[in-house]
Short mmCIF file of C-alpha atoms and ligand atoms in Angstrom, two decimals:
data_model
loop_
_atom_site.label_atom_id
_atom_site.label_comp_id
_atom_site.label_asym_id
_atom_site.label_seq_id
_atom_site.Cartn_x
_atom_site.Cartn_y
_atom_site.Cartn_z
CA UNK A 24 -60.11 -140.39 63.83
CA UNK A 25 -60.46 -141.50 60.18
CA UNK A 26 -57.27 -142.93 58.54
CA UNK A 27 -58.00 -143.94 55.04
CA UNK A 28 -60.34 -145.18 52.43
CA UNK A 29 -60.29 -148.94 51.79
CA UNK A 30 -61.42 -151.42 49.29
CA UNK A 31 -64.00 -153.81 50.80
CA UNK A 32 -62.54 -156.78 48.47
CA UNK A 33 -58.72 -156.22 47.79
CA UNK A 34 -58.15 -153.89 50.85
CA UNK A 35 -56.21 -151.18 48.82
CA UNK A 36 -55.66 -148.07 50.62
CA UNK A 37 -56.56 -144.53 49.33
CA UNK A 38 -55.90 -141.29 51.14
CA UNK A 39 -59.05 -139.53 52.68
CA UNK A 40 -58.81 -136.59 50.58
CA UNK A 41 -58.47 -138.55 47.41
CA UNK A 42 -61.73 -138.22 45.27
CA UNK A 43 -62.02 -142.01 44.29
CA UNK A 44 -65.38 -143.85 44.05
CA UNK A 45 -64.21 -147.37 42.98
CA UNK A 46 -61.23 -149.27 43.84
CA UNK A 47 -58.71 -148.62 41.05
CA UNK A 48 -57.18 -151.95 41.35
CA UNK A 49 -60.33 -154.24 41.53
CA UNK A 50 -63.20 -151.93 41.08
CA UNK A 51 -65.04 -152.93 44.26
CA UNK A 52 -66.78 -150.55 46.77
CA UNK A 53 -64.46 -148.35 49.15
CA UNK A 54 -65.24 -147.65 52.80
CA UNK A 55 -63.85 -145.20 55.41
CA UNK A 56 -61.67 -146.53 58.25
CA UNK A 57 -61.04 -145.17 61.45
CA UNK A 58 -58.27 -145.57 64.32
CA UNK A 59 -60.63 -146.73 66.97
CA UNK A 60 -58.16 -146.42 69.92
CA UNK A 61 -57.50 -142.80 68.86
CA UNK A 62 -61.23 -142.20 68.48
CA UNK A 63 -61.97 -143.38 72.08
CA UNK A 64 -59.25 -141.02 73.28
CA UNK A 65 -60.80 -138.27 71.30
CA UNK A 66 -64.09 -139.26 72.89
CA UNK A 67 -62.88 -138.95 76.48
CA UNK A 68 -62.20 -135.32 75.79
CA UNK A 69 -65.28 -134.59 73.76
CA UNK A 70 -68.73 -133.47 75.23
CA UNK A 71 -70.47 -135.36 72.54
CA UNK A 72 -73.05 -137.07 75.02
CA UNK A 73 -74.25 -133.55 75.99
CA UNK A 74 -75.28 -132.69 72.29
CA UNK A 75 -78.93 -133.39 71.57
CA UNK A 76 -79.59 -136.24 69.43
CA UNK A 77 -78.68 -135.43 65.57
CA UNK A 78 -76.17 -136.51 63.14
CA UNK A 79 -73.61 -133.90 64.52
CA UNK A 80 -73.85 -135.24 68.12
CA UNK A 81 -71.60 -137.80 66.57
CA UNK A 82 -69.17 -135.56 64.72
CA UNK A 83 -66.14 -137.21 66.28
CA UNK A 84 -67.16 -140.34 64.45
CA UNK A 85 -67.34 -138.52 61.11
CA UNK A 86 -64.92 -138.31 58.42
CA UNK A 87 -64.66 -134.57 58.44
CA UNK A 88 -61.51 -132.65 59.08
CA UNK A 89 -62.85 -128.92 59.46
CA UNK A 90 -66.06 -128.72 61.57
CA UNK A 91 -66.43 -125.04 60.75
CA UNK A 92 -67.66 -126.01 57.25
CA UNK A 93 -70.46 -128.17 58.38
CA UNK A 94 -73.38 -127.95 56.04
CA UNK A 95 -76.54 -128.55 58.38
CA UNK A 96 -80.37 -128.35 58.16
CA UNK A 97 -80.53 -130.14 61.44
CA UNK A 98 -80.70 -133.57 60.48
CA UNK A 99 -81.14 -136.73 62.47
CA UNK A 100 -82.61 -136.97 65.90
CA UNK A 101 -85.81 -138.70 64.45
CA UNK A 102 -88.40 -140.29 66.58
CA UNK A 103 -88.43 -143.81 67.60
CA UNK A 104 -91.93 -144.50 68.12
CA UNK A 105 -93.14 -147.53 70.15
CA UNK A 106 -96.01 -149.06 68.23
CA UNK A 107 -98.21 -150.50 70.83
CA UNK A 108 -101.27 -151.01 68.68
CA UNK A 109 -99.51 -152.45 65.70
CA UNK A 110 -97.40 -154.52 68.06
CA UNK A 111 -100.58 -156.06 69.64
CA UNK A 112 -101.93 -156.73 66.22
CA UNK A 113 -98.89 -158.96 65.28
CA UNK A 114 -98.22 -160.25 68.67
CA UNK A 115 -95.06 -158.34 69.20
CA UNK A 116 -94.42 -156.85 72.64
CA UNK A 117 -91.39 -154.61 71.62
CA UNK A 118 -91.89 -153.05 68.26
CA UNK A 119 -90.61 -149.65 67.25
CA UNK A 120 -90.70 -147.40 64.12
CA UNK A 121 -87.60 -145.17 63.49
CA UNK A 122 -89.38 -142.60 61.32
CA UNK A 123 -86.78 -140.93 58.96
CA UNK A 124 -89.49 -138.98 57.31
CA UNK A 125 -88.83 -136.60 60.12
CA UNK A 126 -85.73 -135.28 58.54
CA UNK A 127 -85.38 -131.94 56.88
CA UNK A 128 -86.09 -132.94 53.34
CA UNK A 129 -88.40 -135.86 54.69
CA UNK A 130 -86.13 -138.79 54.17
CA UNK A 131 -82.94 -140.56 55.59
CA UNK A 132 -80.86 -139.29 52.72
CA UNK A 133 -80.28 -135.90 54.79
CA UNK A 134 -78.05 -137.93 57.08
CA UNK A 135 -75.96 -138.76 54.29
CA UNK A 136 -76.12 -135.35 52.51
CA UNK A 137 -75.12 -133.31 55.60
CA UNK A 138 -71.87 -135.34 55.56
CA UNK A 139 -71.36 -135.62 51.78
CA UNK A 140 -71.88 -132.05 51.04
CA UNK A 141 -69.61 -131.03 54.01
CA UNK A 142 -67.19 -133.31 52.34
CA UNK A 143 -67.84 -131.57 49.01
CA UNK A 144 -67.08 -128.33 50.48
CA UNK A 145 -63.96 -129.40 52.48
CA UNK A 146 -62.73 -130.65 49.09
CA UNK A 147 -63.21 -127.33 47.39
CA UNK A 148 -65.89 -128.79 44.83
CA UNK A 149 -68.22 -126.16 43.07
CA UNK A 150 -70.67 -128.71 41.60
CA UNK A 151 -72.40 -131.99 42.76
CA UNK A 152 -74.50 -134.48 40.90
CA UNK A 153 -76.48 -137.65 41.56
CA UNK A 154 -78.93 -140.05 40.07
CA UNK A 155 -82.08 -140.48 41.83
CA UNK A 156 -85.41 -142.24 42.24
CA UNK A 157 -86.39 -138.89 44.00
CA UNK A 158 -85.35 -138.70 47.52
CA UNK A 159 -81.63 -138.34 46.86
CA UNK A 160 -82.19 -135.57 44.36
CA UNK A 161 -84.58 -133.64 46.86
CA UNK A 162 -81.79 -133.99 49.69
CA UNK A 163 -78.71 -133.20 47.63
CA UNK A 164 -80.61 -130.15 45.85
CA UNK A 165 -81.39 -128.71 49.39
CA UNK A 166 -77.73 -129.23 50.94
CA UNK A 167 -76.37 -127.83 47.69
CA UNK A 168 -78.51 -124.83 47.97
CA UNK A 169 -77.33 -124.36 51.52
CA UNK A 170 -73.69 -124.65 50.38
CA UNK A 171 -74.03 -122.53 47.44
CA UNK A 172 -72.98 -125.49 45.16
CA UNK A 173 -74.36 -125.97 41.53
CA UNK A 174 -76.37 -129.17 41.51
CA UNK A 175 -77.50 -131.48 38.87
CA UNK A 176 -79.96 -134.43 39.44
CA UNK A 177 -80.72 -137.20 36.98
CA UNK A 178 -84.06 -138.86 37.52
CA UNK A 179 -85.65 -141.79 35.49
CA UNK A 180 -88.36 -141.06 32.94
CA UNK A 181 -91.82 -141.83 33.96
CA UNK A 182 -92.69 -142.57 37.59
CA UNK A 183 -91.22 -140.46 40.29
CA UNK A 184 -93.21 -139.22 43.12
CA UNK A 185 -94.47 -135.76 42.71
CA UNK A 186 -93.30 -134.45 45.93
CA UNK A 187 -89.83 -135.30 45.57
CA UNK A 188 -89.80 -133.69 42.22
CA UNK A 189 -91.20 -130.63 43.53
CA UNK A 190 -88.31 -130.44 46.10
CA UNK A 191 -85.56 -130.73 43.50
CA UNK A 192 -87.13 -128.11 41.43
CA UNK A 193 -87.71 -125.50 44.03
CA UNK A 194 -84.25 -125.85 45.48
CA UNK A 195 -83.02 -124.81 42.32
CA UNK A 196 -81.27 -128.08 40.91
CA UNK A 197 -80.68 -128.82 37.17
CA UNK A 198 -83.38 -131.49 36.85
CA UNK A 199 -82.69 -133.92 34.06
CA UNK A 200 -85.21 -136.63 33.23
CA UNK A 201 -83.44 -139.40 31.52
CA UNK A 202 -85.16 -141.38 28.97
CA UNK A 203 -84.41 -144.77 30.83
CA UNK A 204 -84.65 -146.27 34.41
CA UNK A 205 -82.67 -145.37 37.59
CA UNK A 206 -79.95 -147.92 36.83
CA UNK A 207 -79.18 -146.37 33.59
CA UNK A 208 -79.13 -142.83 35.15
CA UNK A 209 -76.63 -144.08 37.80
CA UNK A 210 -74.33 -145.43 35.09
CA UNK A 211 -74.30 -142.15 33.48
CA UNK A 212 -73.43 -140.13 36.44
CA UNK A 213 -70.65 -142.57 37.48
CA UNK A 214 -69.05 -142.23 33.99
CA UNK A 215 -69.65 -138.32 34.13
CA UNK A 216 -67.96 -137.93 37.45
CA UNK A 217 -65.11 -139.85 36.19
CA UNK A 218 -64.97 -137.66 33.08
CA UNK A 219 -65.37 -134.39 34.74
CA UNK A 220 -63.28 -134.54 37.76
CA UNK A 221 -64.65 -131.22 39.03
CA UNK A 222 -68.08 -132.66 39.48
CA UNK A 223 -68.52 -134.35 42.79
CA UNK A 224 -70.75 -137.48 42.91
CA UNK A 225 -72.94 -137.71 45.65
CA UNK A 226 -74.75 -141.13 45.16
CA UNK A 227 -74.53 -143.83 47.90
CA UNK A 228 -71.44 -145.30 46.18
CA UNK A 229 -69.68 -142.17 47.85
CA UNK A 230 -68.19 -143.59 51.10
CA UNK A 231 -68.29 -140.44 52.90
CA UNK A 232 -72.17 -140.09 52.52
CA UNK A 233 -72.72 -143.57 53.78
CA UNK A 234 -70.78 -142.50 56.93
CA UNK A 235 -73.42 -139.90 57.72
CA UNK A 236 -76.22 -142.57 57.27
CA UNK A 237 -74.55 -144.76 59.98
CA UNK A 238 -75.68 -142.19 62.58
CA UNK A 239 -79.13 -143.86 62.47
CA UNK A 240 -77.66 -146.86 64.29
CA UNK A 241 -75.83 -144.80 66.87
CA UNK A 242 -79.19 -143.08 67.60
CA UNK A 243 -81.05 -146.16 68.00
CA UNK A 244 -78.36 -147.46 70.69
CA UNK A 245 -78.80 -144.06 72.38
CA UNK A 246 -82.68 -143.88 72.16
CA UNK A 247 -82.94 -147.44 73.60
CA UNK A 248 -80.26 -146.86 76.21
CA UNK A 249 -77.86 -149.40 74.65
CA UNK A 250 -80.56 -152.17 74.72
CA UNK A 251 -79.58 -153.08 71.15
CA UNK A 252 -82.62 -154.37 69.30
CA UNK A 253 -82.97 -158.09 68.22
CA UNK A 254 -83.58 -157.02 64.73
CA UNK A 255 -83.69 -153.86 62.45
CA UNK A 256 -85.86 -154.14 59.25
CA UNK A 257 -84.91 -151.91 56.47
CA UNK A 258 -86.25 -151.19 53.05
CA UNK A 259 -83.72 -151.81 50.33
CA UNK A 260 -83.05 -150.02 46.88
CA UNK A 261 -79.55 -149.25 45.84
CA UNK A 262 -78.50 -150.78 49.39
CA UNK A 263 -76.49 -148.08 50.85
CA UNK A 264 -78.78 -147.57 53.93
CA UNK A 265 -78.67 -151.04 55.19
CA UNK A 266 -74.80 -151.16 54.81
CA UNK A 267 -74.50 -147.91 56.60
CA UNK A 268 -76.63 -148.97 59.53
CA UNK A 269 -74.67 -152.11 59.88
CA UNK A 270 -71.40 -150.24 59.83
CA UNK A 271 -72.93 -147.86 62.68
CA UNK A 272 -73.65 -150.88 64.92
CA UNK A 273 -70.46 -152.75 64.39
CA UNK A 274 -68.41 -149.53 65.15
CA UNK A 275 -70.32 -148.93 68.59
CA UNK A 276 -69.51 -152.62 69.32
CA UNK A 277 -65.90 -151.88 68.54
CA UNK A 278 -66.01 -148.97 70.80
CA UNK A 279 -67.28 -151.24 73.58
CA UNK A 280 -70.77 -149.23 73.76
CA UNK A 281 -72.79 -152.28 72.94
CA UNK A 282 -72.22 -155.91 73.60
CA UNK A 283 -74.58 -157.41 70.73
CA UNK A 284 -75.77 -156.75 67.21
CA UNK A 285 -78.91 -156.87 65.69
CA UNK A 286 -80.03 -158.94 62.83
CA UNK A 287 -80.23 -156.90 59.66
CA UNK A 288 -83.17 -157.63 57.53
CA UNK A 289 -83.64 -156.24 54.12
CA UNK A 290 -86.99 -155.81 52.42
CA UNK A 291 -87.39 -155.47 48.65
CA UNK A 292 -90.29 -155.16 46.28
CA UNK A 293 -91.09 -158.22 44.21
CA UNK A 294 -90.37 -156.49 40.99
CA UNK A 295 -86.86 -155.15 42.10
CA UNK A 296 -85.51 -157.90 44.28
CA UNK A 297 -82.02 -158.96 43.27
CA UNK A 298 -80.59 -158.77 46.94
CA UNK A 299 -83.48 -160.89 48.28
CA UNK A 300 -82.99 -163.23 45.55
CA UNK A 301 -79.22 -163.74 46.26
CA UNK A 302 -80.04 -163.89 50.08
CA UNK A 303 -82.56 -166.51 49.49
CA UNK A 304 -80.56 -168.75 47.02
CA UNK A 305 -77.42 -168.46 49.02
CA UNK A 306 -75.68 -166.91 46.05
CA UNK A 307 -72.38 -164.88 46.25
CA UNK A 308 -73.61 -162.54 43.36
CA UNK A 309 -76.74 -160.85 42.26
CA UNK A 310 -78.43 -161.16 39.11
CA UNK A 311 -79.49 -157.60 38.13
CA UNK A 312 -83.34 -157.22 37.34
CA UNK A 313 -83.58 -155.76 33.71
CA UNK A 314 -86.85 -154.10 33.75
CA UNK A 315 -87.46 -153.18 37.84
CA UNK A 316 -90.99 -152.71 38.72
CA UNK A 317 -92.91 -151.49 41.71
CA UNK A 318 -95.39 -149.06 43.09
CA UNK A 319 -92.60 -148.10 45.72
CA UNK A 320 -90.86 -146.05 43.01
CA UNK A 321 -88.09 -145.09 45.51
CA UNK A 322 -86.73 -148.48 45.41
CA UNK A 323 -87.48 -149.44 41.89
CA UNK A 324 -83.80 -150.39 41.33
CA UNK A 325 -82.66 -153.56 39.48
CA UNK A 326 -78.79 -153.28 39.88
CA UNK A 327 -78.17 -152.04 43.49
CA UNK A 328 -74.71 -150.50 43.46
CA UNK A 329 -73.97 -151.48 46.94
CA UNK A 330 -75.31 -155.00 47.10
CA UNK A 331 -72.08 -156.65 48.21
CA UNK A 332 -71.89 -154.36 51.45
CA UNK A 333 -75.65 -155.41 51.88
CA UNK A 334 -75.24 -158.94 51.44
CA UNK A 335 -72.34 -158.96 53.94
CA UNK A 336 -74.23 -157.04 56.38
CA UNK A 337 -77.30 -159.56 56.23
CA UNK A 338 -75.15 -162.60 56.39
CA UNK A 339 -72.75 -161.42 58.94
CA UNK A 340 -75.55 -160.30 61.26
CA UNK A 341 -77.53 -163.61 61.04
CA UNK A 342 -80.38 -161.62 59.31
CA UNK A 343 -82.22 -162.33 56.30
CA UNK A 344 -84.01 -160.58 53.16
CA UNK A 345 -87.71 -160.91 52.09
CA UNK A 346 -89.83 -159.50 49.27
CA UNK A 347 -93.21 -157.98 49.50
CA UNK A 348 -95.70 -157.31 46.70
CA UNK A 349 -97.29 -153.96 45.88
CA UNK A 350 -100.73 -154.98 47.48
CA UNK A 351 -98.60 -155.83 50.69
CA UNK A 352 -96.99 -152.58 50.82
CA UNK A 353 -100.08 -150.39 50.13
CA UNK A 354 -102.01 -152.57 52.86
CA UNK A 355 -99.13 -151.84 55.27
CA UNK A 356 -98.82 -148.06 54.36
CA UNK A 357 -102.41 -147.72 55.25
CA UNK A 358 -102.24 -149.92 58.44
CA UNK A 359 -99.49 -148.09 59.82
CA UNK A 360 -101.08 -144.64 59.25
CA UNK A 361 -104.21 -145.90 60.83
CA UNK A 362 -103.07 -147.50 63.91
CA UNK A 363 -100.03 -145.59 64.77
CA UNK A 364 -100.49 -142.19 63.11
CA UNK A 365 -97.33 -142.51 61.13
CA UNK A 366 -97.76 -141.65 57.41
CA UNK A 367 -94.86 -142.91 55.16
CA UNK A 368 -94.19 -143.34 51.62
CA UNK A 369 -94.84 -146.69 50.04
CA UNK A 370 -91.08 -147.60 49.78
CA UNK A 371 -90.95 -147.13 53.50
CA UNK A 372 -93.98 -149.11 54.27
CA UNK A 373 -92.13 -152.18 52.68
CA UNK A 374 -90.15 -152.58 56.01
CA UNK A 375 -93.65 -153.06 57.66
CA UNK A 376 -94.92 -155.15 55.06
CA UNK A 377 -91.88 -157.15 55.34
CA UNK A 378 -92.24 -157.36 59.04
CA UNK A 379 -95.80 -158.58 58.94
CA UNK A 380 -94.85 -161.33 56.41
CA UNK A 381 -91.82 -162.78 58.35
CA UNK A 382 -93.93 -162.49 61.69
CA UNK A 383 -96.53 -164.62 59.82
CA UNK A 384 -94.17 -167.23 58.47
CA UNK A 385 -92.28 -167.63 61.87
CA UNK A 386 -88.99 -166.14 60.79
CA UNK A 387 -89.34 -163.34 63.15
CA UNK A 388 -90.08 -164.57 66.73
CA UNK A 389 -92.83 -162.95 68.86
CA UNK A 390 -90.41 -162.40 71.58
CA UNK A 391 -87.78 -160.37 69.42
CA UNK A 392 -87.56 -156.54 69.91
CA UNK A 393 -87.79 -155.28 66.32
CA UNK A 394 -87.16 -151.73 64.83
CA UNK A 395 -88.67 -150.99 61.43
CA UNK A 396 -86.97 -148.11 59.64
CA UNK A 397 -89.34 -145.92 57.74
CA UNK A 398 -87.38 -144.20 55.29
CA UNK A 399 -89.47 -141.42 53.90
CA UNK A 400 -92.31 -139.02 54.82
CA UNK A 401 -95.89 -140.09 53.28
CA UNK A 402 -96.22 -136.49 51.54
CA UNK A 403 -93.51 -137.47 49.26
CA UNK A 404 -96.00 -139.28 47.28
CA UNK A 405 -99.57 -137.92 47.84
CA UNK A 406 -101.03 -139.16 44.76
CA UNK A 407 -100.81 -142.96 45.97
CA UNK A 408 -102.20 -142.01 49.24
CA UNK A 409 -105.21 -140.27 47.77
CA UNK A 410 -105.72 -143.06 45.17
CA UNK A 411 -105.95 -145.86 47.95
CA UNK A 412 -108.09 -143.93 50.29
CA UNK A 413 -111.84 -143.37 50.63
CA UNK A 414 -112.83 -140.11 48.80
CA UNK A 415 -113.97 -137.12 50.71
CA UNK A 416 -117.79 -137.12 50.79
CA UNK A 417 -119.50 -133.91 49.49
CA UNK A 418 -122.31 -132.59 51.83
CA UNK A 419 -124.46 -129.53 51.87
CA UNK A 420 -123.36 -127.14 54.76
CA UNK A 421 -126.23 -128.06 57.04
CA UNK A 422 -126.18 -129.89 60.54
CA UNK A 423 -128.75 -132.54 59.26
CA UNK A 424 -126.81 -133.55 56.22
CA UNK A 425 -123.46 -133.72 58.22
CA UNK A 426 -125.35 -135.90 60.90
CA UNK A 427 -126.57 -138.12 58.05
CA UNK A 428 -123.05 -138.38 56.44
CA UNK A 429 -121.37 -139.17 59.74
CA UNK A 430 -123.94 -141.81 60.70
CA UNK A 431 -125.10 -139.88 63.70
CA UNK A 432 -128.54 -140.50 65.25
CA UNK A 433 -130.72 -137.22 64.85
CA UNK A 434 -131.34 -136.21 68.52
CA UNK A 435 -133.84 -133.75 69.80
CA UNK A 436 -132.19 -130.57 70.81
CA UNK A 437 -132.05 -129.90 74.70
CA UNK A 438 -133.63 -126.64 75.24
CA UNK A 439 -131.69 -124.27 77.44
CA UNK A 440 -133.31 -123.75 80.82
C1 LIG B 529 -87.96 -143.81 50.85
O1 LIG B 529 -83.41 -141.32 45.85
O2 LIG B 529 -82.21 -144.76 45.68
O3 LIG B 529 -81.05 -148.99 49.74
O4 LIG B 529 -82.26 -142.20 44.39
O5 LIG B 529 -85.97 -143.11 48.96
O6 LIG B 529 -79.99 -146.96 50.51
O7 LIG B 529 -80.84 -147.28 48.19
C2 LIG B 529 -83.82 -143.92 47.09
C3 LIG B 529 -83.71 -144.76 47.94
C4 LIG B 529 -85.51 -146.75 50.88
C5 LIG B 529 -83.74 -147.47 49.48
N1 LIG B 529 -86.52 -145.85 50.97
O8 LIG B 529 -82.43 -146.91 50.10
C6 LIG B 529 -82.90 -142.33 45.36
C7 LIG B 529 -82.92 -143.85 46.14
C8 LIG B 529 -86.68 -144.73 50.30
C9 LIG B 529 -85.89 -144.24 49.53
C10 LIG B 529 -84.64 -146.30 49.77
C11 LIG B 529 -84.85 -145.13 49.16
P1 LIG B 529 -80.92 -147.58 49.68
#
């Protein structure tokens, strides 16, 4: 039972159907609040536990009034893969990857968009907008198409992964490539959605979208049969996801489903790491990065809009934040593909790169159970994968040539009797 929207700073309250993205009094972020006693009563009458793992298994926990309007492409229910071979290399006995690339458009954004676009429909919006480093635009474009809404996406000029761009284009969004970086594009859509009140904004500043993304935490609890992991490692860009996952865990504890909470551990790329810097220096503020850089274009974000929620999640959970270099990211991407058969995009591999660094420097203990979230599918960015792999060898269409190329010894053919 949602009750209202509330500012995380001054606690000002707003009605659930008011379109508001920042607190009007202090300008801070909003979050959706619930009456948990009412929710428990509702759950008692609901058959939610019989619904297969997915975002809408948790519909009672979602801020939607009219479930007949759900806009879904069957999101969530992603695999939790136990990584025995990678775990062995790192000396970890309980290592899992929650692979969000298994969502309909290939990233965790779909969890948020199914709820955010449903909310847009409920509010009667006719058009939606976002700024994006790629995955948000791909996801919003798909859900807008499903709902029959007009969709505009602003992407930064220069580097955005080709797979993501192709998605936004084929789903029929108006794709604008802004001469500037992501932070500048986000600033424009924030202003635009204030100016044109009929355009609904679906960046992670939108607290309804974040509610969908909290389902990742619920799923982890259910997949691990309430054995909450000691640590959850998440790539951090604009910082909505780590905040959403933390909210999910705290709600499950509030409801008495779990007893303990994981240490939330955020990973950023060295060239785009304002949150990791704030955590390391113990600061209450972030210093935005003017010109963010990293090969992991999805998280090339210098002024993360949800930084305060993320810093709270990390500090309140006893977690930490770490930075990783582009080399570490690419090495981790290759390693995960080659020892676990899981192909993720570079930004997603930052959680693995961060895990390796934190295990090696002793911050993550070998007895911990760890879940790394991999946020997007490897096919989002095939160019990077091709560039860093061995090129195919060209050979004649002859057995002998293939044997040579594969390093097989020539054998005398055994004659049929
Ligand atoms: C694969 O698409 O911000 O910390 O505009 O695509 O919640 O921002 C993407 C972010 C991690 C960071 N991994 O998540 C966008 C966008 C992947 C991503 C992140 C993104 P947040």
